[in-house]
C-alpha cells in the first residue's frame, strides 16, 4: 500500500487484489474503498478528499455493484457524509445495504438507544437501502483471530439490551447475516439482469426470425458452417460429373480445340510452303520434313496444353453453370475459389508428352487412305479449312481497300487516302495474276518497280513496302481460291489415288496431307481423352477434396467466401438463439437454487 502512494499522495486508485478461499465463505468480490472524509487534515495531500470521492464514484456508479454503506456506530451519525454520496449513486436504494459497525461501543456511549433503532430502521438518514444491519467487528485488538471476533460478536448480541428490547431484530445483526444478505442481493440482481437480457434477446430473435420469413420464406436457416457443408457436397457432385462426360464429347472438343490452336501453323508453315514446290515429290518431301520438325518440337506440348485447358474448361462449366431454379448464387464465390485453388494445385503428368510424341509421329507418317469415306472426309476437312482462311483473307483485304462502290453508295461512306492507294495497288497486282495464274508467292524486285511505275503513271504515289504487303494478301486470296478449285477436282480423285495417280494429270497430295493431319488430330484426341478419364480427372477430384478440407478449417476463408445478408442473418439468428437458450437455462438454475 505504501509503495502505491508516491509523490506526496495520500490515497491511490491502484488496486491491491487478494483472493480468499475457505469453507463457509460466500462467493463475492469485495472492494474495500478508502473512507469518505469531509476535511483534509495536516499531512494529507490537498486533493485527497476529491481523489477519494472520485475513486468511490468510479466503483459505486457500476449498475451491477452492491453498495455497502458503512457507518461507524461509535461516533455521531450527523458527522458522516457517506450517506449523501450513496444517495447520489443509488437514489432508490435498489442495490445499497446499510451497515452500522461498533454497535457495542454505541450501546455504551449513546445516551438514547432509540437513535440506534432509528438508524437501523432507516429513519435517521434521507437514504434508501435494501437492508440495515448492525455488526461488531472485534474489540479493536489487532491480535484477535477471526474465530475470536465471531465469538465476541455472538456473545455481545446474545446479551445486548438492544436485541432484548426489540430495538434490533435478530436477522439484522451479526456479520454472518450481513454476508447472507449481500449474497442474496447479488443473486437477485444477477437474476433480474439475466432475465432482462433474456427478454432483450427474445425480442431480437423474434425480429430476426420475422425478417428471415419475409426475405427467404422457402429457404432453411443455414449458418455459414452449414452452408459450407452444403456447398461442399454440391462441389463434389459436380466434380464427379466430370467422370460422366462421354468419350465422344471429350474427343470432339479436344480435336476441335487442338485444330483451332495448330491450324495457323499447319497452313502457314507446312501447307503453303509445300504448295509452292514444282512437283509432287518435292511437295511430299517438304511436308514430311516440316511435319517431323513440328512433331519433335511443338505439337506434343501444344496438345498437352489443349488437354489441360479443356479439363479446366469442363471443370469450370460444371462448377459455374446454373442449374435452373435450384441454383444458389450464394455459393458462386466459394466455388470459384475452390476451382482456382484446385487448378493451381493440379500438375499434369509430364511423361504423357513423350509417349504422345511417338503416337503423333506414327500417325503423321501414315499416308494410306483405306476407303472412299476417309477420302471424302479429308476433302471436306480441307475445303472447310480453306474456306475459313479465304473468308479471313477477304476480310483483311476489305479493311485494306475500304468500302466497295455499293457500300459507298448506300451507306454514304468513302475511302481514306491510304485505302484508295491500297485499292489501286490491289487492282494492279490482280492484273499481274490474271496474266500469270501460276505466279510464285513472292514478287521479284523488277515486278515491284513495274507496279510502282504503273501506279505513278496514274498519279498514285506508292511505297515498295506497301506493294509487297498488299501482294501478300492478294496472292493469298488467289492461292486459296485456286486450292479450293483443286480440292473440288479431287473429289473424284480417290480412284486415281489408289493407282498412285499413274496415267493421270490429277495430283491430290494436298488432300493426303489434310487426311494425315485429320487422322493425327483424331488419334491425339483419343489418347488425351484416355489420359483425362483414367488419370487427370481423378487427380483433380483429389485436389478438390483437399482444398475443401483446407477451407473447412479456415474460418477467415469461409467468412470471405460465404457472404451476404442471408448468411449474416442466419449467423445472427444462430448466435441469438444460443445466447437466449443459455440465459434461460441459467435463469432456471437460479430459480432452482433459490
Coordinates of C-alpha atoms in Angstrom, one line a residue:
X1 CA 0.0 0.0 0.0
X2 CA 2.8 2.4 0.9
X3 CA 4.5 1.7 -2.5
X4 CA 1.4 2.6 -4.4
X5 CA 1.2 6.0 -2.8
X6 CA 4.0 8.2 -4.1
X7 CA 4.9 11.8 -4.8
X8 CA 3.0 13.2 -1.8
X9 CA -0.2 11.3 -2.4
X10 CA -2.4 10.1 0.5
X11 CA -4.6 7.6 -1.5
X12 CA -4.0 5.8 -4.8
X13 CA -6.5 4.4 -7.4
X14 CA -4.2 1.4 -7.8
X15 CA -5.9 -1.8 -6.8
X16 CA -4.4 -4.4 -4.4
X17 CA -6.1 -7.7 -5.1
X18 CA -6.4 -10.6 -2.6
X19 CA -8.1 -14.0 -3.2
X20 CA -9.6 -15.5 0.0
X21 CA -10.7 -19.1 -0.1
X22 CA -12.2 -21.4 2.6
X23 CA -15.2 -23.3 3.8
X24 CA -18.3 -21.3 4.5
X25 CA -17.2 -18.2 2.7
X26 CA -19.8 -16.6 0.4
X27 CA -18.8 -16.1 -3.2
X28 CA -18.4 -12.4 -3.9
X29 CA -16.0 -9.7 -4.9
X30 CA -15.5 -7.2 -2.1
X31 CA -13.9 -3.8 -2.9
X32 CA -12.7 -2.0 0.3
X33 CA -12.7 1.7 -0.6
X34 CA -10.9 4.4 1.4
X35 CA -13.2 6.1 3.9
X36 CA -15.0 9.2 2.7
X37 CA -13.7 12.3 4.6
X38 CA -15.1 15.8 5.0
X39 CA -11.9 17.6 5.9
X40 CA -8.3 17.3 4.7
X41 CA -6.0 17.4 7.8
X42 CA -2.4 18.2 8.0
X43 CA -0.1 15.7 6.3
X44 CA -2.6 14.8 3.7
X45 CA -2.3 15.7 0.0
X46 CA -4.6 18.7 -0.8
X47 CA -6.6 16.7 -3.3
X48 CA -7.2 13.7 -1.0
X49 CA -10.9 14.4 -0.5
X50 CA -11.6 14.8 -4.2
X51 CA -9.5 11.7 -5.0
X52 CA -11.4 9.6 -2.5
X53 CA -14.7 10.8 -3.9
X54 CA -13.5 10.1 -7.5
X55 CA -12.4 6.5 -6.6
X56 CA -15.6 5.8 -4.7
X57 CA -17.9 7.1 -7.5
X58 CA -16.0 5.1 -10.1
X59 CA -16.9 1.8 -8.3
X60 CA -20.3 2.8 -7.0
X61 CA -21.7 4.0 -10.3
X62 CA -21.4 0.5 -11.7
X63 CA -25.1 -0.7 -12.0
X64 CA -24.1 -4.2 -11.1
X65 CA -22.3 -3.2 -7.9
X66 CA -23.8 -3.7 -4.4
X67 CA -23.0 -0.7 -2.2
X68 CA -22.2 -1.4 1.5
X69 CA -22.7 2.0 3.2
X70 CA -20.6 1.6 6.4
X71 CA -21.4 3.9 9.3
X72 CA -19.3 4.0 12.5
X73 CA -21.7 3.5 15.4
X74 CA -19.2 4.9 17.9
X75 CA -19.4 8.5 16.5
X76 CA -22.3 10.8 15.9
X77 CA -24.2 9.9 12.7
X78 CA -24.6 13.5 11.8
X79 CA -20.8 13.8 11.3
X80 CA -20.9 11.2 8.4
X81 CA -21.2 12.3 4.8
X82 CA -21.0 8.9 3.2
X83 CA -24.8 8.6 3.2
X84 CA -25.1 11.7 0.9
X85 CA -22.7 10.1 -1.6
X86 CA -24.6 6.8 -1.6
X87 CA -27.9 8.6 -2.1
X88 CA -26.4 10.3 -5.2
X89 CA -25.2 7.0 -6.7
X90 CA -28.3 4.9 -5.8
X91 CA -31.3 7.2 -5.1
X92 CA -33.8 4.4 -4.9
X93 CA -31.6 2.2 -2.7
X94 CA -32.1 -0.8 -5.0
X95 CA -28.5 -2.0 -4.5
X96 CA -27.5 -0.4 -1.2
X97 CA -27.1 -2.2 2.2
X98 CA -26.5 0.0 5.2
X99 CA -24.1 -1.4 7.9
X100 CA -23.7 0.1 11.4
X101 CA -20.4 -1.0 12.9
X102 CA -19.1 -0.9 16.5
X103 CA -22.6 -1.4 17.9
X104 CA -21.0 -2.5 21.3
X105 CA -19.4 0.9 21.7
X106 CA -22.6 2.6 20.5
X107 CA -24.7 0.8 23.1
X108 CA -22.3 2.0 25.9
X109 CA -21.8 5.6 24.7
X110 CA -25.1 6.6 23.1
X111 CA -27.4 8.3 25.6
X112 CA -30.5 7.4 23.6
X113 CA -30.7 3.8 22.4
X114 CA -33.6 4.8 20.2
X115 CA -31.2 6.6 17.9
X116 CA -29.6 3.3 17.1
X117 CA -33.1 1.9 16.4
X118 CA -33.9 4.9 14.1
X119 CA -30.6 4.3 12.2
X120 CA -31.3 0.5 11.7
X121 CA -34.9 1.2 10.7
X122 CA -33.6 3.8 8.0
X123 CA -35.4 6.7 9.6
X124 CA -32.5 8.9 10.6
X125 CA -30.9 9.4 7.2
X126 CA -32.5 10.6 3.9
X127 CA -31.1 7.5 2.3
X128 CA -32.9 4.3 1.0
X129 CA -31.4 0.8 1.2
X130 CA -32.4 -2.8 0.7
X131 CA -31.5 -3.7 4.3
X132 CA -30.0 -2.4 7.5
X133 CA -27.5 -4.3 9.6
X134 CA -25.7 -3.9 12.9
X135 CA -22.3 -5.7 13.4
X136 CA -19.5 -5.9 15.9
X137 CA -16.0 -6.5 14.4
X138 CA -14.0 -7.3 17.5
X139 CA -12.6 -5.3 20.4
X140 CA -10.1 -3.4 18.3
X141 CA -7.2 -5.6 19.2
X142 CA -5.0 -6.3 16.1
X143 CA -4.0 -9.7 17.5
X144 CA -7.6 -11.1 17.5
X145 CA -8.4 -14.1 15.3
X146 CA -11.4 -14.4 13.1
X147 CA -12.9 -17.0 15.3
X148 CA -12.5 -14.9 18.4
X149 CA -14.1 -11.9 16.6
X150 CA -17.1 -14.1 15.7
X151 CA -17.4 -15.4 19.2
X152 CA -17.3 -11.9 20.7
X153 CA -19.9 -10.7 18.2
X154 CA -22.3 -13.6 19.1
X155 CA -21.8 -13.1 22.8
X156 CA -22.4 -9.4 22.6
X157 CA -25.7 -9.7 20.7
X158 CA -26.9 -12.5 22.9
X159 CA -26.6 -10.2 25.9
X160 CA -27.4 -6.9 24.1
X161 CA -30.3 -4.9 25.6
X162 CA -30.9 -3.6 22.1
X163 CA -31.8 -7.0 20.9
X164 CA -33.7 -8.0 24.1
X165 CA -35.8 -4.8 24.0
X166 CA -36.7 -5.4 20.3
X167 CA -34.8 -2.3 19.1
X168 CA -32.8 -4.6 16.8
X169 CA -34.2 -7.7 15.1
X170 CA -32.3 -11.0 15.1
X171 CA -32.0 -11.1 11.3
X172 CA -30.4 -7.6 11.3
X173 CA -27.4 -8.4 13.4
X174 CA -24.1 -10.2 13.0
X175 CA -21.6 -10.3 10.2
X176 CA -22.9 -13.7 9.1
X177 CA -26.4 -12.4 8.4
X178 CA -24.9 -9.4 6.6
X179 CA -22.9 -11.7 4.4
X180 CA -26.0 -13.8 3.6
X181 CA -28.0 -10.7 2.7
X182 CA -25.3 -9.4 0.4
X183 CA -25.2 -12.8 -1.3
X184 CA -29.0 -12.9 -1.6
X185 CA -28.9 -9.3 -3.0
X186 CA -26.2 -10.3 -5.5
X187 CA -28.2 -13.3 -6.9
X188 CA -31.4 -11.2 -7.1
X189 CA -29.5 -8.6 -9.2
X190 CA -28.0 -11.3 -11.3
X191 CA -31.4 -12.9 -11.9
X192 CA -33.0 -9.6 -12.8
X193 CA -30.2 -8.7 -15.1
X194 CA -30.2 -12.1 -16.8
X195 CA -34.0 -12.0 -17.2
X196 CA -33.8 -8.6 -18.7
X197 CA -31.1 -9.8 -21.1
X198 CA -33.1 -12.9 -22.0
X199 CA -36.2 -10.7 -22.8
X200 CA -34.0 -8.5 -25.0
X201 CA -32.6 -11.5 -26.9
X202 CA -36.1 -13.0 -27.2
X203 CA -37.3 -9.8 -28.9
X204 CA -34.2 -9.7 -31.1
X205 CA -34.8 -13.3 -32.1
X206 CA -38.4 -12.6 -33.0
X207 CA -37.3 -9.7 -35.2
X208 CA -34.6 -11.7 -36.9
X209 CA -37.0 -14.7 -37.5
X210 CA -39.6 -12.3 -38.9
X211 CA -37.0 -10.8 -41.2
X212 CA -36.0 -14.2 -42.4
X213 CA -39.6 -15.3 -43.1
X214 CA -40.2 -12.1 -45.1
X215 CA -37.0 -12.3 -47.2
X216 CA -36.3 -16.0 -47.5
X217 CA -39.7 -17.8 -47.0
X218 CA -38.7 -21.0 -48.8
X219 CA -35.1 -21.4 -47.6
X220 CA -33.8 -23.1 -44.5
X221 CA -31.9 -21.1 -42.0
X222 CA -28.3 -22.4 -42.6
X223 CA -25.4 -20.7 -40.9
X224 CA -22.0 -20.3 -42.5
X225 CA -20.7 -23.7 -41.5
X226 CA -23.9 -25.5 -42.6
X227 CA -23.8 -23.6 -45.9
X228 CA -20.2 -24.6 -46.4
X229 CA -21.1 -28.3 -45.9
X230 CA -24.0 -28.0 -48.4
X231 CA -21.7 -26.2 -50.9
X232 CA -19.0 -28.9 -50.3
X233 CA -21.4 -31.7 -51.3
X234 CA -22.6 -29.8 -54.4
X235 CA -19.0 -29.2 -55.5
X236 CA -18.1 -32.9 -55.0
X237 CA -21.1 -33.9 -57.0
X238 CA -20.1 -31.5 -59.8
X239 CA -16.5 -33.0 -59.8
X240 CA -18.0 -36.5 -60.1
X241 CA -20.0 -35.2 -63.1
X242 CA -16.6 -34.9 -64.9
X243 CA -16.4 -38.7 -64.9
X244 CA -19.8 -38.9 -66.6
X245 CA -18.7 -36.9 -69.6
X246 CA -18.9 -39.2 -72.7
X247 CA -15.7 -40.2 -74.6
X248 CA -17.3 -38.8 -77.7
X249 CA -17.7 -35.3 -76.1
X250 CA -14.2 -35.3 -74.8
X251 CA -12.7 -36.3 -78.2
X252 CA -14.8 -33.8 -80.1
X253 CA -13.9 -30.9 -78.0
X254 CA -10.2 -31.9 -77.8
X255 CA -10.0 -32.3 -81.6
X256 CA -11.8 -29.1 -82.3
X257 CA -9.7 -27.1 -79.8
X258 CA -6.4 -28.6 -80.9
X259 CA -7.1 -27.8 -84.6
X260 CA -8.0 -24.2 -83.7
X261 CA -4.7 -24.0 -81.9
X262 CA -2.5 -25.5 -84.6
X263 CA -4.3 -24.7 -87.9
X264 CA -2.4 -21.5 -88.4
X265 CA 0.9 -23.3 -88.1
X266 CA -0.2 -26.1 -90.5
X267 CA -1.4 -23.7 -93.2
X268 CA 1.3 -21.1 -92.9
X269 CA 4.4 -23.2 -92.1
X270 CA 3.6 -26.6 -93.7
X271 CA 0.9 -26.4 -96.4
X272 CA 1.7 -23.1 -98.1
X273 CA 5.5 -23.6 -98.3
X274 CA 5.0 -27.1 -99.7
X275 CA 2.4 -25.9 -102.2
X276 CA 5.0 -23.6 -103.8
X277 CA 7.1 -26.5 -104.9
X278 CA 7.3 -27.6 -108.5
X279 CA 6.2 -31.3 -108.3
X280 CA 4.6 -33.9 -106.1
X281 CA 7.9 -35.4 -105.0
X282 CA 9.2 -32.1 -103.7
X283 CA 5.7 -31.4 -102.1
X284 CA 5.8 -34.7 -100.1
X285 CA 9.4 -34.2 -99.1
X286 CA 8.8 -30.7 -97.8
X287 CA 5.7 -31.9 -95.9
X288 CA 7.5 -34.8 -94.3
X289 CA 10.4 -32.7 -93.1
X290 CA 8.2 -30.0 -91.7
X291 CA 5.8 -32.4 -90.1
X292 CA 8.7 -34.2 -88.3
X293 CA 10.2 -30.9 -87.1
X294 CA 6.7 -29.8 -85.8
X295 CA 6.2 -33.1 -84.1
X296 CA 9.6 -33.1 -82.4
X297 CA 9.4 -29.6 -81.1
X298 CA 5.9 -28.2 -80.7
X299 CA 3.0 -30.5 -81.4
X300 CA 3.0 -32.7 -78.3
X301 CA 3.4 -29.8 -75.9
X302 CA 0.7 -27.9 -77.7
X303 CA -1.6 -30.9 -77.4
X304 CA -1.0 -31.3 -73.7
X305 CA -1.7 -27.6 -73.2
X306 CA -5.0 -28.0 -75.0
X307 CA -5.9 -31.1 -72.9
X308 CA -5.2 -29.3 -69.7
X309 CA -7.2 -26.2 -70.8
X310 CA -10.1 -28.4 -71.9
X311 CA -10.1 -30.1 -68.5
X312 CA -10.2 -26.7 -66.8
X313 CA -13.0 -25.5 -69.1
X314 CA -15.1 -28.6 -68.5
X315 CA -14.4 -28.4 -64.7
X316 CA -15.4 -24.7 -64.8
X317 CA -18.5 -25.4 -66.8
X318 CA -19.8 -27.9 -64.2
X319 CA -18.8 -25.6 -61.4
X320 CA -20.4 -22.4 -62.8
X321 CA -23.3 -23.4 -64.9
X322 CA -26.7 -22.5 -63.3
X323 CA -29.0 -25.4 -62.6
X324 CA -32.3 -23.6 -63.1
X325 CA -34.4 -22.8 -60.0
X326 CA -32.1 -25.0 -57.9
X327 CA -29.1 -22.7 -58.5
X328 CA -28.0 -20.9 -55.4
X329 CA -25.7 -17.9 -56.2
X330 CA -24.6 -17.7 -52.6
X331 CA -22.1 -20.5 -53.4
X332 CA -20.6 -18.8 -56.6
X333 CA -17.7 -17.1 -54.8
X334 CA -16.8 -20.2 -52.9
X335 CA -17.0 -22.4 -56.0
X336 CA -14.8 -20.0 -57.9
X337 CA -12.2 -20.0 -55.2
X338 CA -12.2 -23.9 -54.9
X339 CA -11.9 -24.1 -58.7
X340 CA -9.0 -21.7 -58.9
X341 CA -7.1 -23.3 -56.0
X342 CA -7.7 -26.9 -57.3
X343 CA -6.4 -25.9 -60.7
X344 CA -3.5 -24.2 -59.2
X345 CA -2.5 -27.3 -57.3
X346 CA -3.0 -29.7 -60.2
X347 CA 0.1 -30.8 -62.0
X348 CA -0.2 -32.5 -65.4
X349 CA 1.7 -35.8 -65.8
X350 CA 4.7 -34.7 -67.9
X351 CA 5.6 -38.2 -69.0
X352 CA 2.5 -38.2 -71.2
X353 CA 4.1 -35.7 -73.6
X354 CA 6.9 -38.2 -74.6
X355 CA 4.5 -41.0 -75.3
X356 CA 2.2 -38.6 -77.2
X357 CA 5.1 -37.6 -79.4
X358 CA 5.7 -41.1 -80.6
X359 CA 2.0 -41.6 -81.3
X360 CA 1.7 -38.4 -83.3
X361 CA 4.8 -39.1 -85.3
X362 CA 3.5 -42.6 -86.3
X363 CA 0.1 -41.2 -87.2
X364 CA 1.6 -38.5 -89.4
X365 CA 3.8 -40.9 -91.2
X366 CA 0.8 -43.0 -92.4
X367 CA -0.4 -42.0 -95.9
X368 CA -2.6 -44.9 -96.7
X369 CA -6.2 -43.8 -97.1
X370 CA -8.2 -47.1 -97.0
X371 CA -11.6 -46.1 -98.3
X372 CA -13.6 -43.5 -100.2
X373 CA -15.3 -42.4 -96.9
X374 CA -12.0 -41.4 -95.5
X375 CA -11.1 -39.6 -98.7
X376 CA -14.3 -37.6 -98.7
X377 CA -13.8 -36.7 -95.0
X378 CA -10.4 -35.4 -95.9
X379 CA -11.8 -33.4 -98.8
X380 CA -14.5 -31.9 -96.5
X381 CA -11.9 -31.1 -93.8
X382 CA -9.6 -29.4 -96.4
X383 CA -12.5 -27.5 -98.0
X384 CA -13.7 -26.1 -94.7
X385 CA -10.2 -25.1 -93.7
X386 CA -9.5 -23.3 -97.0
X387 CA -12.9 -21.5 -96.9
X388 CA -12.3 -20.3 -93.4
X389 CA -8.9 -18.9 -94.4
X390 CA -10.3 -17.4 -97.5
X391 CA -13.0 -15.6 -95.5
X392 CA -10.4 -14.2 -93.1
X393 CA -8.3 -13.0 -96.1
X394 CA -11.3 -11.4 -97.8
X395 CA -11.9 -9.5 -94.5
X396 CA -8.3 -8.3 -94.3
X397 CA -8.4 -7.1 -97.9
X398 CA -11.7 -5.3 -97.3
X399 CA -10.2 -3.4 -94.4
X400 CA -7.2 -2.5 -96.5
X401 CA -9.0 -1.1 -99.5
X402 CA -12.1 0.2 -97.8
X403 CA -15.8 0.1 -98.9
X404 CA -16.7 -1.0 -102.4
X405 CA -19.0 1.1 -104.6
X406 CA -22.2 -0.4 -103.2
X407 CA -21.2 0.4 -99.6
X408 CA -20.1 3.9 -100.7
X409 CA -23.4 4.5 -102.5
X410 CA -25.9 3.1 -99.9
X411 CA -24.0 3.9 -96.7
X412 CA -22.6 7.3 -97.8
X413 CA -19.1 6.4 -96.7
X414 CA -15.8 6.9 -98.6
X415 CA -12.3 5.5 -98.7
X416 CA -9.4 7.1 -96.9
X417 CA -6.4 8.3 -99.0
X418 CA -4.5 5.2 -97.8
X419 CA -7.4 2.9 -98.7
X420 CA -7.5 4.5 -102.1
X421 CA -3.8 3.8 -102.6
X422 CA -4.2 0.2 -101.4
X423 CA -7.1 -0.4 -103.7
X424 CA -5.2 0.9 -106.8
X425 CA -2.3 -1.3 -105.8
X426 CA -4.6 -4.3 -105.4
X427 CA -6.1 -3.8 -108.8
X428 CA -2.6 -3.5 -110.4
X429 CA -1.5 -6.7 -108.7
X430 CA -4.6 -8.6 -109.7
X431 CA -3.9 -7.7 -113.4
X432 CA -0.5 -9.4 -112.9
X433 CA -2.1 -12.6 -111.5
X434 CA -4.6 -12.7 -114.3
X435 CA -1.7 -12.7 -116.8
X436 CA 0.2 -15.4 -114.9
X437 CA -2.0 -17.5 -112.7
X438 CA 0.9 -19.7 -111.8
X439 CA 2.9 -16.8 -110.4
X440 CA 5.1 -17.8 -107.4
X441 CA 4.4 -16.5 -103.9
X442 CA 7.0 -13.7 -104.0
X443 CA 7.3 -10.6 -106.1
X444 CA 10.6 -10.0 -107.8
X445 CA 12.2 -6.6 -107.5
X446 CA 11.6 -5.7 -111.1
X447 CA 7.9 -6.6 -110.7
X448 CA 7.7 -4.2 -107.7
X449 CA 9.3 -1.5 -109.8
X450 CA 6.9 -2.1 -112.7
X451 CA 3.8 -1.9 -110.4
X452 CA 5.1 1.3 -108.8
X453 CA 5.7 3.0 -112.2
X454 CA 2.3 1.9 -113.5
X455 CA 0.7 3.5 -110.4
X456 CA 2.7 6.6 -110.7
X457 CA 1.5 7.0 -114.3
X458 CA -2.0 7.2 -112.7
X459 CA -0.8 9.8 -110.2
X460 CA -0.7 7.2 -107.3
X461 CA 2.4 7.5 -105.2
X462 CA 3.1 4.2 -103.5
X463 CA 5.9 2.8 -101.4
X464 CA 7.5 -0.6 -102.3
X465 CA 6.7 -1.9 -98.8
X466 CA 3.0 -1.2 -99.3
X467 CA 3.1 -3.1 -102.6
X468 CA 4.7 -6.2 -101.0
X469 CA 2.3 -6.0 -98.1
X470 CA -0.7 -5.8 -100.4
X471 CA 0.7 -8.5 -102.6
X472 CA 0.8 -10.9 -99.7
X473 CA -2.9 -10.7 -99.2
X474 CA -3.8 -10.6 -102.9
X475 CA -1.7 -13.6 -103.7
X476 CA -3.0 -15.4 -100.6
X477 CA -6.6 -15.0 -101.8
X478 CA -5.6 -16.1 -105.3
X479 CA -3.9 -19.2 -103.9
X480 CA -6.8 -20.2 -101.6
X481 CA -9.3 -19.8 -104.4
X482 CA -7.1 -22.0 -106.7
X483 CA -6.6 -24.5 -103.9
X484 CA -10.4 -24.7 -103.4
X485 CA -10.9 -25.3 -107.1
X486 CA -8.3 -28.1 -107.0
X487 CA -10.0 -29.5 -103.9
X488 CA -13.2 -29.8 -105.8
X489 CA -11.5 -31.6 -108.7
X490 CA -10.0 -34.1 -106.2
X491 CA -13.5 -35.2 -105.1
X492 CA -13.3 -37.9 -107.8
X493 CA -9.6 -38.5 -107.2
X494 CA -9.7 -41.5 -104.8
X495 CA -9.7 -43.9 -107.8
X496 CA -6.5 -42.3 -109.1
X497 CA -5.0 -42.2 -105.6
X498 CA -5.4 -46.0 -105.3
X499 CA -3.4 -46.2 -108.6
X500 CA -0.8 -43.7 -107.3
X501 CA -2.0 -41.2 -109.9
X502 CA -0.5 -43.2 -112.7
X503 CA -1.7 -42.1 -116.2
X504 CA -3.5 -39.1 -114.6
X505 CA -2.8 -35.4 -114.7
X506 CA -4.6 -35.0 -111.4
X507 CA -2.5 -35.0 -108.3
X508 CA -4.1 -34.7 -104.8
X509 CA -1.1 -34.8 -102.5
X510 CA -2.7 -31.8 -100.6
X511 CA -5.7 -34.0 -99.8
X512 CA -3.4 -36.7 -98.4
X513 CA -1.7 -34.1 -96.2
X514 CA -5.1 -33.0 -94.8
X515 CA -6.0 -36.6 -94.2
X516 CA -2.8 -37.1 -92.3
X517 CA -3.5 -34.0 -90.2
X518 CA -7.1 -35.1 -89.6
X519 CA -6.1 -38.6 -88.6
X520 CA -3.4 -37.3 -86.2
X521 CA -5.9 -35.0 -84.6
X522 CA -8.3 -37.9 -84.0
X523 CA -5.7 -40.2 -82.6
X524 CA -4.3 -37.4 -80.4
X525 CA -7.8 -36.6 -79.1
X526 CA -8.4 -40.2 -78.3
X527 CA -5.0 -40.5 -76.5
X528 CA -5.6 -37.3 -74.5
X529 CA -9.2 -38.4 -73.6
X530 CA -7.9 -41.7 -72.2
X531 CA -5.4 -39.8 -70.0
X532 CA -8.0 -37.4 -68.9
X533 CA -10.6 -40.0 -67.8
X534 CA -8.1 -42.6 -66.5
X535 CA -5.8 -40.2 -64.5
X536 CA -6.2 -36.4 -64.6
X537 CA -9.9 -36.2 -63.6
X538 CA -9.3 -38.4 -60.6
X539 CA -6.3 -36.4 -59.6
X540 CA -8.3 -33.2 -59.9
X541 CA -11.1 -34.7 -57.8
X542 CA -8.5 -35.5 -55.1
X543 CA -7.2 -31.9 -55.3
X544 CA -10.8 -30.6 -54.9
X545 CA -11.3 -32.7 -51.7
X546 CA -8.0 -31.4 -50.2
X547 CA -8.9 -27.8 -51.0
X548 CA -12.3 -28.2 -49.4
X549 CA -10.8 -29.8 -46.3
X550 CA -8.3 -26.9 -46.0
X551 CA -11.1 -24.3 -46.5
X552 CA -13.2 -26.1 -43.9
X553 CA -10.5 -25.5 -41.2
X554 CA -10.0 -21.8 -42.2
X555 CA -12.8 -19.7 -40.7
X556 CA -11.4 -16.5 -42.3
X557 CA -11.7 -18.1 -45.7
X558 CA -15.3 -19.1 -45.1
X559 CA -16.2 -15.6 -43.9
X560 CA -14.7 -14.1 -47.0
X561 CA -16.2 -16.6 -49.5
X562 CA -19.7 -17.0 -47.9
X563 CA -21.0 -13.5 -47.6
X564 CA -24.2 -11.5 -48.0
X565 CA -27.3 -10.5 -46.0
X566 CA -28.7 -14.1 -46.0
X567 CA -25.5 -15.5 -44.4
X568 CA -25.2 -12.8 -41.8
X569 CA -28.9 -13.1 -40.9
X570 CA -28.5 -16.8 -40.4
X571 CA -25.4 -16.3 -38.3
X572 CA -27.1 -13.7 -36.1
X573 CA -30.1 -16.0 -35.6
X574 CA -27.8 -18.8 -34.5
X575 CA -25.9 -16.7 -32.0
X576 CA -29.0 -15.1 -30.6
X577 CA -30.7 -18.5 -30.1
X578 CA -27.6 -19.9 -28.5
X579 CA -27.3 -16.9 -26.1
X580 CA -31.1 -17.0 -25.3
X581 CA -31.0 -20.7 -24.6
X582 CA -28.1 -20.3 -22.2
X583 CA -29.7 -17.4 -20.5
X584 CA -32.9 -19.3 -20.0
X585 CA -31.0 -22.4 -18.7
X586 CA -29.1 -20.1 -16.3
X587 CA -32.4 -18.5 -15.1
X588 CA -33.9 -21.9 -14.5
X589 CA -30.8 -22.9 -12.5
X590 CA -31.1 -19.7 -10.4
X591 CA -34.7 -20.4 -9.6
X592 CA -33.9 -24.0 -8.6
X593 CA -31.1 -22.9 -6.4
X594 CA -33.4 -20.4 -4.7

